[in-house]
Tab-separated table of C-alpha atoms in Angstrom:
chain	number	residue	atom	x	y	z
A	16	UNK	CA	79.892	127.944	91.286
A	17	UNK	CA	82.785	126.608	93.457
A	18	UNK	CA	86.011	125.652	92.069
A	19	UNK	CA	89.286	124.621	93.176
A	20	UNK	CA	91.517	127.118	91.352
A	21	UNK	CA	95.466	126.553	90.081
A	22	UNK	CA	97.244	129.641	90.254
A	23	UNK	CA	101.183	128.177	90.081
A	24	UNK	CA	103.737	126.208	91.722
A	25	UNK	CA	102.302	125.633	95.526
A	26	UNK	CA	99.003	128.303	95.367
A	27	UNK	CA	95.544	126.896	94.555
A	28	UNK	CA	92.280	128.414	96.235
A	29	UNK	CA	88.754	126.948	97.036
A	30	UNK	CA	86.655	129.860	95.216
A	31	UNK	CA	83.959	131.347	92.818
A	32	UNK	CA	84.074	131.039	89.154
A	33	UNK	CA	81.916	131.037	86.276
A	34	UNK	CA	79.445	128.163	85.800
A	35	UNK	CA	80.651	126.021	82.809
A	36	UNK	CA	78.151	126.668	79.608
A	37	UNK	CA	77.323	124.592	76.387
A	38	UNK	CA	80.494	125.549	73.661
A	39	UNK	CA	79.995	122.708	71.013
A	40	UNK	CA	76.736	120.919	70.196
A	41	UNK	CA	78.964	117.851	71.369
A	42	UNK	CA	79.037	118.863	75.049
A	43	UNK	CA	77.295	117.688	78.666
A	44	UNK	CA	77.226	119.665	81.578
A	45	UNK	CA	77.798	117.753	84.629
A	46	UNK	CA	76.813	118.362	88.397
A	47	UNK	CA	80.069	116.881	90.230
A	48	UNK	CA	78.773	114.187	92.805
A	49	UNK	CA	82.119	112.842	93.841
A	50	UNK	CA	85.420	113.936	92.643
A	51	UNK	CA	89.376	113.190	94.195
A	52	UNK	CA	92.724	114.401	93.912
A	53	UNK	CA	95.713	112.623	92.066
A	54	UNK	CA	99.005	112.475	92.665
A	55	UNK	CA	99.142	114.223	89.127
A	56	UNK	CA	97.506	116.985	90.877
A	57	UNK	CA	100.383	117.065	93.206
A	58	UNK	CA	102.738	117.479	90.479
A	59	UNK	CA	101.035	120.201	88.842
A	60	UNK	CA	101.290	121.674	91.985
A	61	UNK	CA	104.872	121.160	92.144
A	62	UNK	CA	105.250	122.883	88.771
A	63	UNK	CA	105.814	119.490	87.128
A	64	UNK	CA	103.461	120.184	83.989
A	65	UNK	CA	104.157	123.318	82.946
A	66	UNK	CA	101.213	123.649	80.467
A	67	UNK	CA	98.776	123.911	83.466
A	68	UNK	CA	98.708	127.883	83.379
A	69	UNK	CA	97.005	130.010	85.997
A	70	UNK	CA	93.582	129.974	86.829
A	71	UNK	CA	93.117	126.329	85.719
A	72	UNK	CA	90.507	124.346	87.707
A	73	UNK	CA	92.305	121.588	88.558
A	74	UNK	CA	90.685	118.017	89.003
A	75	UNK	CA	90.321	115.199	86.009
A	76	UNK	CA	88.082	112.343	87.883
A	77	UNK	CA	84.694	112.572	88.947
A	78	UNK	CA	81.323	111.077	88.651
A	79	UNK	CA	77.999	113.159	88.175
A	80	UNK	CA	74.767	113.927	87.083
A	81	UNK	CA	73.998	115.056	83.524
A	82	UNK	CA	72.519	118.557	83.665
A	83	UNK	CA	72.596	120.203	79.894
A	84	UNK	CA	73.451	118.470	76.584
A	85	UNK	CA	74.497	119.855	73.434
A	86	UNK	CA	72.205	119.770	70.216
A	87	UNK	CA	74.287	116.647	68.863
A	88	UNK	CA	74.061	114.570	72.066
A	89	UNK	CA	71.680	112.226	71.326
A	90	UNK	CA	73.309	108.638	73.534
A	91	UNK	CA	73.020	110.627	76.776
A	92	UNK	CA	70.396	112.505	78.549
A	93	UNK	CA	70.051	114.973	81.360
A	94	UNK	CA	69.523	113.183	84.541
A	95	UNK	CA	71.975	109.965	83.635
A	96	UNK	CA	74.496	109.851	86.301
A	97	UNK	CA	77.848	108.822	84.750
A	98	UNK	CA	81.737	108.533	85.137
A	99	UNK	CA	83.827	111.218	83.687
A	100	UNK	CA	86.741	109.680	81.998
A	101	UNK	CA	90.092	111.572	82.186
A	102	UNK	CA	90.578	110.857	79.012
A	103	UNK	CA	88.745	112.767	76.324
A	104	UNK	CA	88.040	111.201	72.970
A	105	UNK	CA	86.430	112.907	69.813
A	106	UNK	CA	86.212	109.517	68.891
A	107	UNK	CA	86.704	110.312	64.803
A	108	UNK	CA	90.325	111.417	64.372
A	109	UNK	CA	93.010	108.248	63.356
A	110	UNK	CA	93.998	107.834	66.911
A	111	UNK	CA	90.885	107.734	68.351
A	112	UNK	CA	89.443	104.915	66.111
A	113	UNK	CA	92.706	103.098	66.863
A	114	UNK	CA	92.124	103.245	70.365
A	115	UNK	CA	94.759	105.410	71.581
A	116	UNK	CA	92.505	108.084	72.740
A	117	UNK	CA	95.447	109.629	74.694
A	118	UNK	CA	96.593	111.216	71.593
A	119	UNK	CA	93.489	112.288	70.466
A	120	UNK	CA	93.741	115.039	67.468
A	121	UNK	CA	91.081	117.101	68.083
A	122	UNK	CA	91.571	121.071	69.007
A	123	UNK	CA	89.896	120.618	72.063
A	124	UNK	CA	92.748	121.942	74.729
A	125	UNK	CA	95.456	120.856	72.127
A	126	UNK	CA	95.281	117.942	69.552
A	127	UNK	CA	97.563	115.413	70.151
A	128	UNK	CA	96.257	115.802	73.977
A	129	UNK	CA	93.942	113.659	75.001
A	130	UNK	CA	94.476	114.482	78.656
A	131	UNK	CA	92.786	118.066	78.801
A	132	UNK	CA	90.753	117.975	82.307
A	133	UNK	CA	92.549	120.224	84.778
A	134	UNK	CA	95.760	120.369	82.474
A	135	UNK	CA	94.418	122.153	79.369
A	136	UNK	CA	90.784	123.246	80.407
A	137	UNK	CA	88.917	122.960	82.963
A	138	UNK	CA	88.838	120.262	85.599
A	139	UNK	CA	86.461	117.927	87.868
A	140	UNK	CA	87.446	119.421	91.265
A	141	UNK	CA	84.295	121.620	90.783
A	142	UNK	CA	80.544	121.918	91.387
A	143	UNK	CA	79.708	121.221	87.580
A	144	UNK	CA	82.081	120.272	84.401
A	145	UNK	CA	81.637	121.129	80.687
A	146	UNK	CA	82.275	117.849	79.248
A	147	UNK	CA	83.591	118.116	75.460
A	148	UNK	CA	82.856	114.716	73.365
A	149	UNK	CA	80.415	113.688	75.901
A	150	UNK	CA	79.119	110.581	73.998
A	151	UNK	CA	82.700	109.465	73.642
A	152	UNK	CA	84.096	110.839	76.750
A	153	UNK	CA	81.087	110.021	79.709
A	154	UNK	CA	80.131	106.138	80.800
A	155	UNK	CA	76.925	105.720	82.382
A	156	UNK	CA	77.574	103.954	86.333
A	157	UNK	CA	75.834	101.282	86.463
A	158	UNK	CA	72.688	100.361	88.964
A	159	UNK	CA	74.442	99.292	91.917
A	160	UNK	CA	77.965	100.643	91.550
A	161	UNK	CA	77.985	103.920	93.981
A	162	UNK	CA	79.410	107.263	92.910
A	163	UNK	CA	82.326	106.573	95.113
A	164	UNK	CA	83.447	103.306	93.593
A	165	UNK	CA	82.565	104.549	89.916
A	166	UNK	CA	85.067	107.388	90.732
A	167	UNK	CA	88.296	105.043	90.634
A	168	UNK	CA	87.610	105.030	87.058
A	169	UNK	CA	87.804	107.613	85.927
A	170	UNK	CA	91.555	107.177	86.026
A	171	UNK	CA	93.269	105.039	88.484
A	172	UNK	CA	92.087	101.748	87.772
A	173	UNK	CA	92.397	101.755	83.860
A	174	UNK	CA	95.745	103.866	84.639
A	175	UNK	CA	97.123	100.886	86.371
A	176	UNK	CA	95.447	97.850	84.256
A	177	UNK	CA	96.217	99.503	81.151
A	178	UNK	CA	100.036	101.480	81.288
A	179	UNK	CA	101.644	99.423	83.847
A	180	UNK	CA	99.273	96.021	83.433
A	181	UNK	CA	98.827	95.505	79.878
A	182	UNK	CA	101.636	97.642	78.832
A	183	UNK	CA	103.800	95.499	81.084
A	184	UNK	CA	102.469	92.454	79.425
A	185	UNK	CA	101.731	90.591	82.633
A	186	UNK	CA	101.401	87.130	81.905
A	187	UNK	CA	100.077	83.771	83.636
A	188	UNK	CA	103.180	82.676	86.299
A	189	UNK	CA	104.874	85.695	86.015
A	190	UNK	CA	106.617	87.602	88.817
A	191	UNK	CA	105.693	91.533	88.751
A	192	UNK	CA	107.096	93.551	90.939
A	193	UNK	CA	105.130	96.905	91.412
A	194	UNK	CA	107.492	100.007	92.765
A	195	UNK	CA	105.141	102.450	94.525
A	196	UNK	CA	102.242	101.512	96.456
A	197	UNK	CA	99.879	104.719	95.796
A	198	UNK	CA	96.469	104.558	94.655
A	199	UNK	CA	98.021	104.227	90.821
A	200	UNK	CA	100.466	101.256	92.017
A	201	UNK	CA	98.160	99.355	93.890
A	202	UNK	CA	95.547	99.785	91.021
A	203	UNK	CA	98.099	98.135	89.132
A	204	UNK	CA	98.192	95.451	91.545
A	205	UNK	CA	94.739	94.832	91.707
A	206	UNK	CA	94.256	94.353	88.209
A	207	UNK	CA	97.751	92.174	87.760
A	208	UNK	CA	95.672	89.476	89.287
A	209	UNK	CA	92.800	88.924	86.959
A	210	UNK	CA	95.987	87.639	84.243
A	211	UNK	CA	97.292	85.213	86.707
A	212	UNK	CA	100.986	86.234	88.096
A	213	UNK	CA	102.584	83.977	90.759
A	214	UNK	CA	103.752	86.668	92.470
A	215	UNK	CA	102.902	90.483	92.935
A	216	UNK	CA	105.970	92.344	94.683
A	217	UNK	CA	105.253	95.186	96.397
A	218	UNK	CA	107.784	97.845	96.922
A	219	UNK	CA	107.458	101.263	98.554
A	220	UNK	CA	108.955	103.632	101.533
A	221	UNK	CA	105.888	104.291	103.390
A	222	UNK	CA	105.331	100.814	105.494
A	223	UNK	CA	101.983	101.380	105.978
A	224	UNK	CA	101.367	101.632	101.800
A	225	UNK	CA	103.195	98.296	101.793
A	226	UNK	CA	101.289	96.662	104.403
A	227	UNK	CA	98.508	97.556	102.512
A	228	UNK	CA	99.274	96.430	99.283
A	229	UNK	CA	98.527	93.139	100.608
A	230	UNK	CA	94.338	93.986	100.583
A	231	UNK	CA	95.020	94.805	96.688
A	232	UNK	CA	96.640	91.122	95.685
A	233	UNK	CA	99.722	92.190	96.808
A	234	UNK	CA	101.714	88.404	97.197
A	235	UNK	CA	104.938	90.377	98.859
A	236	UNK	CA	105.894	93.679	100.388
A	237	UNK	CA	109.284	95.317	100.593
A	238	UNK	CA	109.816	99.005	102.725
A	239	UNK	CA	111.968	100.182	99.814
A	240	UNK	CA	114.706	101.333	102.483
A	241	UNK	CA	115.839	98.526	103.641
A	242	UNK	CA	119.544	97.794	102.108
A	243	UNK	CA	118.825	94.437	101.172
A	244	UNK	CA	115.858	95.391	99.212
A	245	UNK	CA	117.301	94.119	96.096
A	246	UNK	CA	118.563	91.070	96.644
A	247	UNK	CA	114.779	90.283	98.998
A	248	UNK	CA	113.197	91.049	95.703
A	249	UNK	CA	115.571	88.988	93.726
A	250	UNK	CA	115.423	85.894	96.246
A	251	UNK	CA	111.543	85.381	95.141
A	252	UNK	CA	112.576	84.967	91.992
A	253	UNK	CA	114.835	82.226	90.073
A	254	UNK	CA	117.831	85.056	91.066
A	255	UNK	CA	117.655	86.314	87.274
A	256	UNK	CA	115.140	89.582	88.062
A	257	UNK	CA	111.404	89.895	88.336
A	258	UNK	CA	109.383	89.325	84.756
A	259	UNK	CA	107.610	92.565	85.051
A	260	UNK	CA	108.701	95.660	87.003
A	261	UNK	CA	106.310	98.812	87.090
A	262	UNK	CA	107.597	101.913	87.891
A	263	UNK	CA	104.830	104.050	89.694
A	264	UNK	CA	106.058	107.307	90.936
A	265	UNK	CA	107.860	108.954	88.636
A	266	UNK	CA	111.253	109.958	90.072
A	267	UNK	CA	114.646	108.735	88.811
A	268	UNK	CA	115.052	106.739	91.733
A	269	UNK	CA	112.330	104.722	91.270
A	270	UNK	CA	113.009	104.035	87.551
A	271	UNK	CA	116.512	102.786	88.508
A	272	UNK	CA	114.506	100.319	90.968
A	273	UNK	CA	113.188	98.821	88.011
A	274	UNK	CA	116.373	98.910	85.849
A	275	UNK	CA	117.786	96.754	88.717
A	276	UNK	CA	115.236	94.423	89.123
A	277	UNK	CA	114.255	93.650	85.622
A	278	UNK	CA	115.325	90.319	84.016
A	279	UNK	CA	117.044	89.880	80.639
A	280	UNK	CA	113.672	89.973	77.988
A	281	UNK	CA	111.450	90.931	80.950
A	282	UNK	CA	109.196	94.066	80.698
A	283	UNK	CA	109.965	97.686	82.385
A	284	UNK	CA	106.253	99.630	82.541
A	285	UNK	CA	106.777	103.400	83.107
A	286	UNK	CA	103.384	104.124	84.973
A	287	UNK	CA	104.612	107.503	87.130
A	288	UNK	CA	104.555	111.591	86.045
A	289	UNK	CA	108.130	112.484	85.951
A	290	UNK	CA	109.146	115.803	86.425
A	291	UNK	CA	112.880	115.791	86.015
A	292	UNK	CA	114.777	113.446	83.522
A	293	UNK	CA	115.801	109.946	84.283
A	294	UNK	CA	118.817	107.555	82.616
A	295	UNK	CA	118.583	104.577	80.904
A	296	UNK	CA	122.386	103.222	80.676
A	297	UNK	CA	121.933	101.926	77.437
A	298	UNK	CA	125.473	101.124	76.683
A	299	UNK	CA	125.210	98.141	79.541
A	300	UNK	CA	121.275	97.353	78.262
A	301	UNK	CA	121.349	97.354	75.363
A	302	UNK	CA	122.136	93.415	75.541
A	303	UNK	CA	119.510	92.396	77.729
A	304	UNK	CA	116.241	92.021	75.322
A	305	UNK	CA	113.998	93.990	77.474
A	306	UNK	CA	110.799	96.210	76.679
A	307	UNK	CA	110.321	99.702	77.845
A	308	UNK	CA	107.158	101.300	77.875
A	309	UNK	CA	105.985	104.718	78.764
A	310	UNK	CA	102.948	106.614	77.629
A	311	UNK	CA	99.593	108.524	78.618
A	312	UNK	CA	96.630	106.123	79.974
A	313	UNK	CA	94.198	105.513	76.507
A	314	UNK	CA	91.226	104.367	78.849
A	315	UNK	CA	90.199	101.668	76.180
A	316	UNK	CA	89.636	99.424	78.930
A	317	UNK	CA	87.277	101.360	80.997
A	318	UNK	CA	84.151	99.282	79.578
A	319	UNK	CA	85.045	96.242	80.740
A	320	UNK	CA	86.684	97.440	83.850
A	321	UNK	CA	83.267	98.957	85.053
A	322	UNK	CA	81.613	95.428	83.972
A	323	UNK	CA	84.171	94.037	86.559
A	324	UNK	CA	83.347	96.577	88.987
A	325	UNK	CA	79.665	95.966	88.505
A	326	UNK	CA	80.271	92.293	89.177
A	327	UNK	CA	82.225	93.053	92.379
A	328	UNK	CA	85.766	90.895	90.369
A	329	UNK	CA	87.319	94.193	91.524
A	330	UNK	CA	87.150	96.102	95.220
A	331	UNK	CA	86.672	99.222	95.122
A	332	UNK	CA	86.045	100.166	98.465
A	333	UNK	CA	89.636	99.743	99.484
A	334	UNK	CA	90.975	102.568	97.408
A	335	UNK	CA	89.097	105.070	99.797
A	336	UNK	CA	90.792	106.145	103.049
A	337	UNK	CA	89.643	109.266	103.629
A	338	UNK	CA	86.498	111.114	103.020
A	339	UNK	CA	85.271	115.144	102.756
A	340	UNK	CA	82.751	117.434	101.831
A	341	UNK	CA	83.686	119.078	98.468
A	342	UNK	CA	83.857	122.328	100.396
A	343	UNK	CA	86.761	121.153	102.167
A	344	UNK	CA	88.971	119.792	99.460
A	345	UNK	CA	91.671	122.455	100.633
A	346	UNK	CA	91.749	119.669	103.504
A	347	UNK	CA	91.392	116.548	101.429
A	348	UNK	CA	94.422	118.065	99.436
A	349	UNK	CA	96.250	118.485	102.830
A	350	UNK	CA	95.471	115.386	103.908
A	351	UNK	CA	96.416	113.571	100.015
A	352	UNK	CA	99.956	115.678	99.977
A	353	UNK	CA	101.324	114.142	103.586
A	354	UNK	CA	100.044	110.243	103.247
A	355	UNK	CA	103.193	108.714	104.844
A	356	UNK	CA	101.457	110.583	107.929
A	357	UNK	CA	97.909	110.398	107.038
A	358	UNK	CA	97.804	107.329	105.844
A	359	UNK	CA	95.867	108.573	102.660
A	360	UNK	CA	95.332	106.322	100.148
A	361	UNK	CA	92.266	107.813	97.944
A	362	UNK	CA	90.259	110.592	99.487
A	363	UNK	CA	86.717	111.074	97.816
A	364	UNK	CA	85.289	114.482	97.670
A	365	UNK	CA	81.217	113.797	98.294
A	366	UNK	CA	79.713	117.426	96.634
């Protein structure tokens, strides 16, 4: 088959590789219908997760057809077309039956790790997927929902709802202000609304990514380079800081943005992949009550966010910007890695 290959900092290749085979009576082959690319991916690309080693096939979101199962898979079937979490849960260990299938402990990839697609074994950004866990790890689409739509998620929608959204503890009148409009932030955004905030800032460099925000339930936007970006986020508040500020990139000047706009006993959510270390000045903190939170998405929520994607109480057609043939994902990534140009937001890969 075709796969999109990792082979270090800045080199990846569209080429052949081994077709993916039943390993544990657990498993689900998957033909790949639609897949994407993350800004994850662009990290690993940067050399930002160093555990990615060469010859990874990259890619950890996709939605396909089941075409083997294992001897113990007895929930799923060959021909049920379902949504490939990025998250992989053996669903036994202690963290999986608490729900924090992040941190799951089996030895698939590495336990502790529940985040193994394209990082510790072999991605989505491929004609077919071995699929460990698949009864815990695969959600049938439902009739209705397209492959496209399903795709979001697979990871950015319960990414947003869950680390920055719930994490954040978004509550009814709040103001949140989101810093990054990418496909992650303005996932975020989209599912900020369904707990009833007064306000949903939007903050980012790219001007078109902010104008856009507005389509996701965006309330505000802010181009992040204007000087007076501060105090214009500050002045839609009571003056005191925003209630909930989620930090979507993952570079330290983004987490100072929401340092500086956080109130006293507000909420800091840590949504982006940092790469480099970041400081939290916690001699001048220290005093002002406020929750940090950081951590890997658990996808605990992806039930009933595909019952509110089934119900059309979230758009998922707006994610998509761009389209391409699965063949030409050397493109799509092209196209994904200059979006202050492109104007990417999520570009589908249709196999």
């Amino acid at each position: 088959m075709k796969a999109l290959v990792f082979y270090g900092p800045g080199e990846k290749s569209w080429e052949d590789v081994p077709d993916p085979t039943i390993v544990r009576p657990t498993d689900a082959i998957v033909k790949i219908e639609t897949t994407t690319i993350c800004g994850t991916d662009l990290h690993i690309l940067k050399g930002d997760v160093p555990a990615v080693t060469d010859g990874r096939v990259l890619g950890h979101e996709g939605v396909g057809i089941i075409t083997e199962i294992g001897s113990a898979v007895t929930d799923l079937a060959v021909g049920d077309r379902v949504i490939i979490s990025c998250i992989s849960s053996c669903g036994k260990c202690s963290y999986c039956k608490k729900g924090v299938y992040s941190h799951c402990l089996a030895d698939e990839g590495a336990s502790g790790i529940g985040w193994i697609f394209g990082h510790l074994i072999d991605g989505t950004q491929a004609e077919y997927v071995r699929v460990p866990f698949a009864e815990t790890s695969l959600y049938r689409v439902p009739d209705g929902v397209s492959s496209e739509d399903a795709t979001l998620i697979s990871d950015i929608l319960p990414t947003g709802h869950e680390m920055g959204v719930r994490y954040g503890a978004v509550s009814p009148g709040d103001v949140v202000a989101v810093i990054g409009a990418g496909p992650v932030g303005l996932a975020a955004m989209a599912t900020a609304g369904l707990y009833g905030p007064s306000r949903i800032v939007a903050l980012d460099l790219d001007a078109n990514r902010v104008e856009q925000a507005a389509r996701f339930g965006a309330t505000d936007g802010i181009v992040s380079s204007d000087p007076n970006w501060k105090d214009r986020v500050l002045a839609l508040t009571d003056g005191l800081g925003v209630d909930v500020a989620i930090e979507a990139v993952g570079v330290p000047a983004t987490w100072d943005m929401a340092l500086d706009l956080v109130r006293p006993a507000g909420h800091v959510a840590n949504v982006g992949v940092h790469g480099k270390p970041v400081e939290f000045p916690l001699d001048r903190m220290w005093i002002d009550n406020i929750t940090v939170t950081t951590g890997l998405v658990n996808t605990d929520t992806t039930p009933m966010l595909i019952k509110l994607l089934a119900q059309d109480k979230i758009a998922a057609q707006p994610f998509i910007s761009h389209r391409f043939e699965l063949g030409d994902i050397l493109d799509a990534y092209e196209t994904f890695s200059r979006a202050a140009e492109t104007r990417a937001l999520k570009v589908i890969l249709n196999a």
